[in-house]
mmCIF file of C-alpha atoms in Angstrom:
data_model
loop_
_atom_site.group_PDB
_atom_site.id
_atom_site.type_symbol
_atom_site.label_atom_id
_atom_site.label_comp_id
_atom_site.label_asym_id
_atom_site.label_seq_id
_atom_site.Cartn_x
_atom_site.Cartn_y
_atom_site.Cartn_z
ATOM 1 C CA MET E 2 -103.383 43.285 3.299
ATOM 2 C CA TYR E 3 -100.146 44.983 4.382
ATOM 3 C CA PRO E 4 -96.910 43.489 3.130
ATOM 4 C CA PRO E 5 -95.763 40.854 5.684
ATOM 5 C CA TRP E 6 -92.638 42.752 6.715
ATOM 6 C CA GLN E 7 -94.725 45.670 7.959
ATOM 7 C CA PHE E 8 -95.957 43.435 10.773
ATOM 8 C CA CYS E 9 -92.464 42.897 12.149
ATOM 9 C CA SER E 10 -92.741 45.839 14.558
ATOM 10 C CA ASN E 11 -96.222 44.764 15.639
ATOM 11 C CA TYR E 12 -96.228 41.401 17.423
ATOM 12 C CA SER E 13 -100.028 40.950 17.494
ATOM 13 C CA GLY E 14 -100.284 41.691 13.802
ATOM 14 C CA LEU E 15 -97.455 39.294 13.057
ATOM 15 C CA PHE E 16 -99.113 36.534 15.104
ATOM 16 C CA SER E 17 -102.424 37.110 13.289
ATOM 17 C CA LEU E 18 -100.693 36.873 9.928
ATOM 18 C CA LEU E 19 -98.866 33.670 10.886
ATOM 19 C CA SER E 20 -102.052 32.118 12.273
ATOM 20 C CA SER E 21 -103.911 32.794 9.023
ATOM 21 C CA LEU E 22 -101.098 31.355 6.916
ATOM 22 C CA PHE E 23 -100.330 28.398 9.196
ATOM 23 C CA PRO E 24 -103.387 27.074 11.098
ATOM 24 C CA SER E 25 -101.162 24.957 13.395
ATOM 25 C CA PHE E 26 -99.089 27.994 14.454
ATOM 26 C CA ARG E 27 -99.039 28.417 18.256
ATOM 27 C CA VAL E 28 -98.128 31.511 20.238
ATOM 28 C CA LEU E 29 -95.922 30.513 23.188
ATOM 29 C CA ILE E 30 -95.357 34.089 24.375
ATOM 30 C CA PRO E 31 -98.443 36.230 23.593
ATOM 31 C CA ASP E 32 -96.884 39.583 24.526
ATOM 32 C CA VAL E 33 -93.134 39.469 23.966
ATOM 33 C CA GLN E 34 -92.641 43.199 24.474
ATOM 34 C CA LYS E 35 -94.357 43.138 27.863
ATOM 35 C CA LEU E 36 -92.122 40.262 28.951
ATOM 36 C CA VAL E 37 -89.020 42.097 27.707
ATOM 37 C CA ASP E 38 -90.046 45.250 29.595
ATOM 38 C CA GLN E 39 -90.621 43.274 32.795
ATOM 39 C CA SER E 40 -87.287 41.471 32.472
ATOM 40 C CA MET E 41 -85.126 44.582 32.083
ATOM 41 C CA PRO E 42 -83.215 45.276 35.312
ATOM 42 C CA LYS E 43 -84.057 48.488 37.120
ATOM 43 C CA GLU E 44 -81.593 51.337 37.749
ATOM 44 C CA ARG E 45 -78.466 49.963 39.383
ATOM 45 C CA SER E 46 -75.205 51.210 40.754
ATOM 46 C CA SER E 47 -72.267 50.175 38.608
ATOM 47 C CA HIS E 48 -70.273 49.563 41.810
ATOM 48 C CA ARG E 49 -73.054 47.797 43.712
ATOM 49 C CA GLN E 50 -71.272 44.445 43.821
ATOM 50 C CA VAL E 51 -68.148 45.905 45.427
ATOM 51 C CA SER E 52 -69.910 46.897 48.637
ATOM 52 C CA GLY E 53 -72.445 44.074 48.893
ATOM 53 C CA GLY E 54 -70.692 41.135 47.301
ATOM 54 C CA TYR E 55 -71.310 39.968 43.748
ATOM 55 C CA VAL E 56 -74.872 38.737 43.245
ATOM 56 C CA TYR E 57 -74.854 35.611 41.090
ATOM 57 C CA THR E 58 -78.649 35.365 40.980
ATOM 58 C CA GLU E 59 -79.003 38.556 38.938
ATOM 59 C CA TYR E 60 -78.080 39.394 35.363
ATOM 60 C CA HIS E 61 -75.159 41.785 35.083
ATOM 61 C CA PRO E 62 -74.278 44.395 32.440
ATOM 62 C CA MET E 63 -70.852 44.167 30.817
ATOM 63 C CA GLU E 64 -69.309 46.865 33.005
ATOM 64 C CA GLU E 65 -70.035 44.769 36.096
ATOM 65 C CA ILE E 66 -68.762 41.594 34.434
ATOM 66 C CA TYR E 67 -65.468 43.358 33.654
ATOM 67 C CA GLN E 68 -65.231 44.424 37.299
ATOM 68 C CA TRP E 69 -66.094 40.890 38.417
ATOM 69 C CA MET E 70 -63.274 39.414 36.326
ATOM 70 C CA THR E 71 -60.757 41.817 37.870
ATOM 71 C CA GLN E 72 -62.027 41.103 41.372
ATOM 72 C CA ILE E 73 -62.168 37.327 40.938
ATOM 73 C CA GLN E 74 -58.521 37.311 39.876
ATOM 74 C CA LYS E 75 -57.508 39.557 42.752
ATOM 75 C CA ASN E 76 -59.355 37.441 45.323
ATOM 76 C CA ASN E 77 -58.058 34.129 43.951
ATOM 77 C CA SER E 78 -54.599 35.023 42.698
ATOM 78 C CA GLU E 79 -53.217 31.588 43.600
ATOM 79 C CA LEU E 80 -55.532 29.975 41.048
ATOM 80 C CA VAL E 81 -56.940 32.565 38.617
ATOM 81 C CA THR E 82 -55.286 34.675 35.938
ATOM 82 C CA GLN E 83 -56.994 37.040 33.512
ATOM 83 C CA HIS E 84 -55.694 37.048 29.939
ATOM 84 C CA PHE E 85 -56.145 39.238 26.877
ATOM 85 C CA LEU E 86 -57.827 37.400 24.001
ATOM 86 C CA GLY E 87 -58.531 40.116 21.445
ATOM 87 C CA LYS E 88 -60.558 43.202 20.594
ATOM 88 C CA THR E 89 -64.159 43.471 19.433
ATOM 89 C CA PHE E 90 -65.237 45.511 16.425
ATOM 90 C CA GLU E 91 -66.074 48.415 18.755
ATOM 91 C CA ASN E 92 -62.596 48.098 20.300
ATOM 92 C CA ARG E 93 -63.612 46.502 23.581
ATOM 93 C CA THR E 94 -61.189 44.078 25.191
ATOM 94 C CA MET E 95 -62.011 40.380 25.273
ATOM 95 C CA TYR E 96 -60.611 38.614 28.336
ATOM 96 C CA TYR E 97 -60.691 34.978 29.365
ATOM 97 C CA LEU E 98 -60.061 33.590 32.833
ATOM 98 C CA GLN E 99 -57.635 30.727 33.380
ATOM 99 C CA ILE E 100 -58.225 28.583 36.457
ATOM 100 C CA SER E 101 -55.035 26.652 37.003
ATOM 101 C CA GLN E 102 -53.661 24.822 39.991
ATOM 102 C CA PRO E 103 -49.849 25.075 40.009
ATOM 103 C CA SER E 104 -48.188 21.870 38.841
ATOM 104 C CA ASN E 105 -44.789 20.701 37.637
ATOM 105 C CA LYS E 106 -46.494 18.340 35.177
ATOM 106 C CA PRO E 107 -47.943 19.192 31.738
ATOM 107 C CA LYS E 108 -51.676 19.887 31.900
ATOM 108 C CA LYS E 109 -54.545 19.744 29.429
ATOM 109 C CA ILE E 110 -57.307 22.301 28.852
ATOM 110 C CA ILE E 111 -61.098 22.512 29.042
ATOM 111 C CA TRP E 112 -62.445 25.515 27.107
ATOM 112 C CA MET E 113 -65.804 27.154 27.825
ATOM 113 C CA ASP E 114 -67.310 30.237 26.214
ATOM 114 C CA CYS E 115 -70.567 32.019 26.899
ATOM 115 C CA GLY E 116 -72.525 34.850 25.349
ATOM 116 C CA ILE E 117 -71.830 34.313 21.647
ATOM 117 C CA HIS E 118 -75.437 35.446 21.075
ATOM 118 C CA ALA E 119 -76.174 38.776 22.751
ATOM 119 C CA ARG E 120 -79.730 38.138 23.962
ATOM 120 C CA GLU E 121 -78.935 34.849 25.720
ATOM 121 C CA TRP E 122 -78.246 36.427 29.113
ATOM 122 C CA ILE E 123 -78.444 33.159 31.056
ATOM 123 C CA SER E 124 -75.283 32.040 29.248
ATOM 124 C CA PRO E 125 -72.827 34.613 30.721
ATOM 125 C CA ALA E 126 -74.629 34.157 34.038
ATOM 126 C CA PHE E 127 -73.682 30.483 33.935
ATOM 127 C CA CYS E 128 -70.033 31.147 33.055
ATOM 128 C CA GLN E 129 -69.794 33.375 36.132
ATOM 129 C CA TRP E 130 -71.584 30.806 38.290
ATOM 130 C CA PHE E 131 -69.234 28.075 37.040
ATOM 131 C CA VAL E 132 -66.128 30.071 37.996
ATOM 132 C CA LYS E 133 -67.614 30.889 41.398
ATOM 133 C CA GLU E 134 -68.456 27.246 42.136
ATOM 134 C CA ILE E 135 -65.030 25.953 41.130
ATOM 135 C CA LEU E 136 -63.261 28.514 43.308
ATOM 136 C CA GLN E 137 -65.552 28.039 46.304
ATOM 137 C CA ASN E 138 -65.451 24.245 46.262
ATOM 138 C CA TYR E 139 -62.132 23.034 44.893
ATOM 139 C CA LYS E 140 -60.635 22.571 48.359
ATOM 140 C CA THR E 141 -63.521 20.451 49.651
ATOM 141 C CA ASP E 142 -64.965 18.731 46.574
ATOM 142 C CA PRO E 143 -62.819 15.675 45.707
ATOM 143 C CA LYS E 144 -64.005 15.620 42.086
ATOM 144 C CA ILE E 145 -63.037 19.247 41.434
ATOM 145 C CA ARG E 146 -59.819 18.886 43.388
ATOM 146 C CA ARG E 147 -58.861 15.856 41.318
ATOM 147 C CA PHE E 148 -59.520 17.278 37.864
ATOM 148 C CA LEU E 149 -57.780 20.559 38.653
ATOM 149 C CA GLN E 150 -54.589 18.550 39.202
ATOM 150 C CA HIS E 151 -54.614 17.579 35.518
ATOM 151 C CA LEU E 152 -56.793 20.136 33.736
ATOM 152 C CA ASP E 153 -56.775 23.909 33.397
ATOM 153 C CA LEU E 154 -60.133 25.607 32.867
ATOM 154 C CA TYR E 155 -60.280 28.450 30.343
ATOM 155 C CA VAL E 156 -63.494 30.488 30.586
ATOM 156 C CA LEU E 157 -64.589 33.304 28.253
ATOM 157 C CA PRO E 158 -67.588 34.855 30.082
ATOM 158 C CA VAL E 159 -68.853 36.964 27.143
ATOM 159 C CA LEU E 160 -67.706 36.346 23.581
ATOM 160 C CA ASN E 161 -69.994 38.851 21.856
ATOM 161 C CA ILE E 162 -69.343 41.865 24.066
ATOM 162 C CA ASP E 163 -70.574 44.568 21.644
ATOM 163 C CA GLY E 164 -73.829 42.740 21.027
ATOM 164 C CA TYR E 165 -74.324 41.985 24.730
ATOM 165 C CA ILE E 166 -73.998 45.679 25.618
ATOM 166 C CA TYR E 167 -76.398 46.571 22.790
ATOM 167 C CA SER E 168 -78.948 44.089 24.179
ATOM 168 C CA TRP E 169 -78.782 45.922 27.524
ATOM 169 C CA GLU E 170 -78.850 49.457 26.207
ATOM 170 C CA LYS E 171 -80.859 49.398 22.963
ATOM 171 C CA GLU E 172 -82.568 46.165 21.928
ATOM 172 C CA ARG E 173 -83.103 43.347 24.420
ATOM 173 C CA LEU E 174 -83.546 40.646 21.762
ATOM 174 C CA TRP E 175 -80.475 41.579 19.693
ATOM 175 C CA ARG E 176 -78.545 38.440 18.662
ATOM 176 C CA LYS E 177 -75.561 39.361 16.500
ATOM 177 C CA SER E 178 -72.321 41.305 16.819
ATOM 178 C CA ARG E 179 -72.270 45.005 15.883
ATOM 179 C CA SER E 180 -69.999 45.358 12.857
ATOM 180 C CA PRO E 181 -71.527 47.504 10.060
ATOM 181 C CA TYR E 182 -72.254 46.158 6.582
ATOM 182 C CA GLU E 183 -73.372 47.787 3.347
ATOM 183 C CA ASN E 184 -72.232 51.268 4.351
ATOM 184 C CA GLY E 185 -73.865 51.024 7.748
ATOM 185 C CA THR E 186 -77.335 50.165 6.464
ATOM 186 C CA CYS E 187 -77.283 46.983 8.566
ATOM 187 C CA TYR E 188 -75.289 45.733 11.504
ATOM 188 C CA GLY E 189 -73.948 42.551 12.972
ATOM 189 C CA VAL E 190 -72.975 38.994 12.146
ATOM 190 C CA ASP E 191 -74.212 35.783 13.756
ATOM 191 C CA LEU E 192 -70.831 34.806 15.193
ATOM 192 C CA ASN E 193 -71.999 31.194 15.489
ATOM 193 C CA ARG E 194 -72.278 31.049 11.697
ATOM 194 C CA ASN E 195 -68.906 32.706 11.116
ATOM 195 C CA PHE E 196 -66.450 29.917 11.973
ATOM 196 C CA ASN E 197 -64.550 28.088 9.251
ATOM 197 C CA SER E 198 -66.565 24.869 9.253
ATOM 198 C CA SER E 199 -68.614 24.334 6.069
ATOM 199 C CA TRP E 200 -69.031 28.110 6.189
ATOM 200 C CA GLY E 201 -72.044 29.507 4.339
ATOM 201 C CA SER E 202 -73.352 26.118 3.206
ATOM 202 C CA VAL E 203 -76.593 25.627 5.171
ATOM 203 C CA GLY E 204 -78.764 27.333 7.778
ATOM 204 C CA VAL E 205 -77.323 30.801 7.165
ATOM 205 C CA SER E 206 -78.218 34.010 5.371
ATOM 206 C CA PHE E 207 -76.114 36.245 3.139
ATOM 207 C CA ASN E 208 -78.514 39.138 3.810
ATOM 208 C CA CYS E 209 -76.833 41.379 6.383
ATOM 209 C CA SER E 210 -80.216 42.316 7.862
ATOM 210 C CA SER E 211 -80.892 38.703 8.834
ATOM 211 C CA ASP E 212 -80.278 37.312 12.319
ATOM 212 C CA LEU E 213 -78.476 34.433 10.586
ATOM 213 C CA PHE E 214 -76.113 36.568 8.513
ATOM 214 C CA CYS E 215 -72.860 34.580 8.345
ATOM 215 C CA GLY E 216 -70.544 37.486 7.484
ATOM 216 C CA SER E 217 -68.459 38.204 4.397
ATOM 217 C CA GLY E 218 -66.329 35.092 4.851
ATOM 218 C CA PRO E 219 -65.151 32.571 7.456
ATOM 219 C CA GLU E 220 -63.673 34.373 10.483
ATOM 220 C CA SER E 221 -64.487 37.745 8.945
ATOM 221 C CA GLU E 222 -65.312 39.109 12.421
ATOM 222 C CA PRO E 223 -62.657 40.131 14.967
ATOM 223 C CA GLU E 224 -64.412 38.247 17.776
ATOM 224 C CA THR E 225 -64.491 35.001 15.806
ATOM 225 C CA ARG E 226 -60.880 35.439 14.701
ATOM 226 C CA ALA E 227 -59.696 36.063 18.254
ATOM 227 C CA VAL E 228 -61.295 32.847 19.531
ATOM 228 C CA ALA E 229 -60.269 30.760 16.503
ATOM 229 C CA GLN E 230 -56.628 31.877 16.534
ATOM 230 C CA PHE E 231 -56.288 31.206 20.233
ATOM 231 C CA ILE E 232 -57.996 27.797 20.102
ATOM 232 C CA LYS E 233 -55.838 26.758 17.131
ATOM 233 C CA SER E 234 -52.698 27.735 19.060
ATOM 234 C CA LYS E 235 -53.755 25.471 21.940
ATOM 235 C CA LYS E 236 -55.620 22.738 20.094
ATOM 236 C CA SER E 237 -53.174 19.929 20.920
ATOM 237 C CA ASP E 238 -53.860 20.541 24.616
ATOM 238 C CA ILE E 239 -57.615 21.217 24.493
ATOM 239 C CA LEU E 240 -59.545 18.028 25.234
ATOM 240 C CA CYS E 241 -63.042 19.490 25.396
ATOM 241 C CA TYR E 242 -64.813 22.530 23.913
ATOM 242 C CA LEU E 243 -67.990 23.736 25.625
ATOM 243 C CA THR E 244 -70.094 26.590 24.287
ATOM 244 C CA ILE E 245 -73.098 27.734 26.320
ATOM 245 C CA HIS E 246 -76.267 29.068 24.666
ATOM 246 C CA SER E 247 -79.998 29.328 25.261
ATOM 247 C CA TYR E 248 -82.724 28.264 24.888
ATOM 248 C CA GLY E 249 -84.188 24.792 24.242
ATOM 249 C CA GLN E 250 -82.829 22.429 26.947
ATOM 250 C CA LEU E 251 -80.500 20.558 24.620
ATOM 251 C CA ILE E 252 -76.983 19.161 24.645
ATOM 252 C CA LEU E 253 -75.868 19.267 21.025
ATOM 253 C CA THR E 254 -73.073 17.252 19.444
ATOM 254 C CA PRO E 255 -71.403 17.786 16.036
ATOM 255 C CA TYR E 256 -72.489 18.290 13.339
ATOM 256 C CA GLY E 257 -74.948 20.925 12.215
ATOM 257 C CA SER E 258 -74.007 20.993 8.555
ATOM 258 C CA THR E 259 -74.461 17.274 7.876
ATOM 259 C CA THR E 260 -76.307 14.304 9.347
ATOM 260 C CA LYS E 261 -73.218 12.156 8.844
ATOM 261 C CA PRO E 262 -71.965 11.361 12.357
ATOM 262 C CA PRO E 263 -68.389 12.106 13.467
ATOM 263 C CA SER E 264 -66.015 9.191 13.970
ATOM 264 C CA ASN E 265 -66.339 9.353 17.776
ATOM 265 C CA ASN E 266 -70.110 9.821 17.753
ATOM 266 C CA GLU E 267 -70.722 6.957 20.179
ATOM 267 C CA GLU E 268 -68.467 8.552 22.778
ATOM 268 C CA LEU E 269 -69.960 12.024 22.228
ATOM 269 C CA MET E 270 -73.475 10.671 22.727
ATOM 270 C CA GLN E 271 -72.523 8.620 25.785
ATOM 271 C CA VAL E 272 -70.900 11.601 27.506
ATOM 272 C CA ALA E 273 -73.775 13.941 26.596
ATOM 273 C CA LYS E 274 -76.368 11.481 27.908
ATOM 274 C CA GLU E 275 -74.490 11.091 31.192
ATOM 275 C CA ALA E 276 -74.338 14.878 31.510
ATOM 276 C CA ALA E 277 -78.059 15.233 30.772
ATOM 277 C CA ALA E 278 -78.892 12.552 33.347
ATOM 278 C CA ALA E 279 -76.834 14.358 35.997
ATOM 279 C CA LEU E 280 -78.636 17.605 35.168
ATOM 280 C CA THR E 281 -82.085 16.017 35.343
ATOM 281 C CA GLY E 282 -81.260 14.556 38.740
ATOM 282 C CA LYS E 283 -81.263 18.024 40.356
ATOM 283 C CA TYR E 284 -84.694 19.452 39.515
ATOM 284 C CA GLY E 285 -86.107 17.008 36.978
ATOM 285 C CA THR E 286 -85.413 19.311 34.027
ATOM 286 C CA SER E 287 -85.494 17.290 30.810
ATOM 287 C CA TYR E 288 -82.799 17.753 28.154
ATOM 288 C CA LYS E 289 -82.624 16.236 24.675
ATOM 289 C CA VAL E 290 -79.296 14.972 23.402
ATOM 290 C CA GLY E 291 -78.132 14.583 19.809
ATOM 291 C CA SER E 292 -76.467 16.157 16.822
ATOM 292 C CA THR E 293 -77.632 19.616 15.844
ATOM 293 C CA ALA E 294 -78.732 18.569 12.368
ATOM 294 C CA LEU E 295 -80.870 15.739 13.727
ATOM 295 C CA ILE E 296 -82.602 17.240 16.775
ATOM 296 C CA LEU E 297 -82.587 20.995 16.130
ATOM 297 C CA TYR E 298 -81.885 22.310 12.617
ATOM 298 C CA SER E 299 -79.114 22.353 10.051
ATOM 299 C CA ASN E 300 -76.505 25.075 10.339
ATOM 300 C CA SER E 301 -72.935 25.690 9.288
ATOM 301 C CA GLY E 302 -70.079 27.766 10.627
ATOM 302 C CA SER E 303 -70.722 26.970 14.299
ATOM 303 C CA SER E 304 -67.916 27.050 16.847
ATOM 304 C CA ARG E 305 -68.865 23.572 18.084
ATOM 305 C CA ASP E 306 -68.475 21.967 14.646
ATOM 306 C CA TRP E 307 -65.316 23.938 13.935
ATOM 307 C CA ALA E 308 -63.677 22.868 17.199
ATOM 308 C CA HIS E 309 -64.341 19.230 16.404
ATOM 309 C CA THR E 310 -63.084 19.486 12.822
ATOM 310 C CA ILE E 311 -59.726 20.933 13.943
ATOM 311 C CA GLY E 312 -59.173 17.955 16.217
ATOM 312 C CA ILE E 313 -60.755 18.681 19.602
ATOM 313 C CA PRO E 314 -62.416 15.321 20.322
ATOM 314 C CA LEU E 315 -65.251 16.387 22.635
ATOM 315 C CA SER E 316 -67.251 19.420 21.551
ATOM 316 C CA PHE E 317 -70.711 20.291 22.875
ATOM 317 C CA THR E 318 -73.254 23.087 22.710
ATOM 318 C CA PHE E 319 -75.525 23.559 25.722
ATOM 319 C CA GLU E 320 -78.892 25.183 25.092
ATOM 320 C CA LEU E 321 -80.041 26.131 28.596
ATOM 321 C CA ARG E 322 -83.555 26.726 29.945
ATOM 322 C CA ASP E 323 -86.280 26.951 28.944
ATOM 323 C CA THR E 324 -88.301 25.461 26.048
ATOM 324 C CA GLY E 325 -90.181 28.609 25.061
ATOM 325 C CA THR E 326 -92.292 29.886 27.957
ATOM 326 C CA TYR E 327 -89.841 32.739 28.538
ATOM 327 C CA GLY E 328 -87.283 31.943 25.863
ATOM 328 C CA PHE E 329 -84.445 34.467 25.722
ATOM 329 C CA VAL E 330 -85.945 36.538 28.558
ATOM 330 C CA LEU E 331 -85.600 33.887 31.244
ATOM 331 C CA PRO E 332 -86.487 35.511 34.604
ATOM 332 C CA ALA E 333 -83.689 36.114 37.079
ATOM 333 C CA ASP E 334 -85.328 33.807 39.611
ATOM 334 C CA GLN E 335 -84.404 30.916 37.288
ATOM 335 C CA ILE E 336 -80.681 31.751 37.210
ATOM 336 C CA GLN E 337 -79.825 29.736 40.308
ATOM 337 C CA PRO E 338 -81.694 26.506 39.470
ATOM 338 C CA THR E 339 -80.514 26.694 35.851
ATOM 339 C CA CYS E 340 -76.902 27.152 36.910
ATOM 340 C CA GLU E 341 -77.051 24.511 39.646
ATOM 341 C CA GLU E 342 -78.310 21.809 37.295
ATOM 342 C CA THR E 343 -76.000 22.858 34.447
ATOM 343 C CA MET E 344 -73.043 22.761 36.826
ATOM 344 C CA LEU E 345 -73.744 19.063 37.437
ATOM 345 C CA ALA E 346 -73.818 18.373 33.694
ATOM 346 C CA VAL E 347 -70.618 20.288 32.935
ATOM 347 C CA THR E 348 -68.642 18.761 35.804
ATOM 348 C CA THR E 349 -69.816 15.320 34.664
ATOM 349 C CA ILE E 350 -68.215 15.998 31.278
ATOM 350 C CA ILE E 351 -65.010 17.367 32.808
ATOM 351 C CA ASP E 352 -64.819 14.398 35.182
ATOM 352 C CA TYR E 353 -65.152 12.031 32.221
ATOM 353 C CA VAL E 354 -62.326 13.804 30.392
ATOM 354 C CA ASP E 355 -60.124 13.679 33.474
ATOM 355 C CA LYS E 356 -60.658 9.974 34.137
ATOM 356 C CA LYS E 357 -60.177 9.076 30.480
ATOM 357 C CA HIS E 358 -56.895 10.908 30.035
ATOM 358 C CA PHE E 359 -55.540 10.533 33.565
ATOM 359 C CA PRO E 360 -56.786 7.090 34.640
ATOM 360 C CA ASN E 361 -54.162 6.705 37.339
ATOM 361 C CA GLY E 362 -54.767 10.096 38.841
ATOM 362 C CA ALA E 363 -57.956 9.298 40.704
ATOM 363 C CA VAL E 364 -56.149 8.869 44.028
ATOM 364 C CA VAL E 365 -53.373 11.263 44.904
ATOM 365 C CA LEU E 366 -51.252 10.317 47.894
ATOM 366 C CA THR E 367 -50.350 13.112 50.273
ATOM 367 C CA SER E 368 -47.818 12.585 53.060
ATOM 368 C CA THR E 369 -50.705 11.937 55.468
ATOM 369 C CA THR E 370 -52.473 9.365 53.283
ATOM 370 C CA ALA E 371 -49.154 7.721 52.489
ATOM 371 C CA LEU E 372 -48.459 7.287 56.217
ATOM 372 C CA ILE E 373 -51.940 5.836 56.772
ATOM 373 C CA CYS E 374 -51.438 3.373 53.912
ATOM 374 C CA HIS E 375 -48.030 2.397 55.295
ATOM 375 C CA ASN E 376 -49.512 1.695 58.750
ATOM 376 C CA LEU E 377 -52.419 -0.266 57.275
ATOM 377 C CA LEU E 378 -50.018 -2.375 55.246
ATOM 378 C CA TYR E 379 -47.915 -3.036 58.360
ATOM 379 C CA CYS E 380 -51.010 -4.171 60.300
ATOM 380 C CA LEU E 381 -52.131 -6.381 57.421
ATOM 381 C CA ASN E 382 -48.738 -8.067 57.278
ATOM 382 C CA LEU E 383 -48.780 -8.560 61.074
ATOM 383 C CA LEU E 384 -52.248 -10.147 60.955
ATOM 384 C CA THR E 385 -51.201 -12.406 58.102
ATOM 385 C CA SER E 386 -48.171 -13.662 60.042
ATOM 386 C CA LEU E 387 -50.291 -14.338 63.175
ATOM 387 C CA CYS E 388 -52.972 -16.193 61.236
ATOM 388 C CA CYS E 389 -50.451 -18.381 59.491
#
């Protein structure tokens, strides 16, 4: 028999080996390589979206996402600003978008990041969809209009830019960043094991060849440091931290490194269940809710756990579609339904945050509504005097 690691480049051989060792082992995707080949986008013009409008039902390479960020700010300058966050190991610029309605009152922040794992393409697709939906609907949707009066939305469309580009150009199922270790004999860190929350304690690897390699220390990677430093500088204003992943159809609460629940576990679970119910209401997609350690697996150094430990009360990981039929290579025809249902879940969470922290802000009187209320009050007083 060949040593087990020699099967790693041969999926059928690997499946045969696993089946012989573990009789209950099931193959969800019989030919992963075929599925990867089919999922790779065909030749495309890097400026295609400029002439035909940005297509939100397709996956986009990083060059197009950069262009989209520039264009979305230009087209929505009254609401959107693009900000420098940091540099990746390969010296690419990390930008986040701030969606902010002008106000003379102090505002709080909702943070969302996508694409911390390179191969999870549906994640950046959702961040872009989310921005698009907010900008298209804030004038007509009372819920969005209300929470934008009190909350600014900070969106990082792709956290792991180097890895994301590598997954497009070299290896579709690449997960990690691209920093070299051991004199360039192996590359990349799992950035979601690199945050300073019980770092290196469970569910990680110290082997730089592993997909779960946690780095040389907490925040050893420039991408992790950029996010962590920024979040720490704003932590007193950030009320909710959302990080979008795939796959598994889960809404995960802290913690991954311990089964001991956080002090506000009841609230976290209530909000997550409401979000999952809203999501299910669209297409019937079923999501599990719970702490990472209890319903998925134990891990340490995640951004979700870290955000909660530094004092951000609501912190959630979304694991989007599906449950293993396509896995990380979710077909493009599932982008729209995935994003539509996830939008309902995310706005449910944001709406909860808004109503909790701004309970008197549900009704905002404009000059028109104030006049209507004044006239109604006058009529009510007149009727009362006539009846009496």
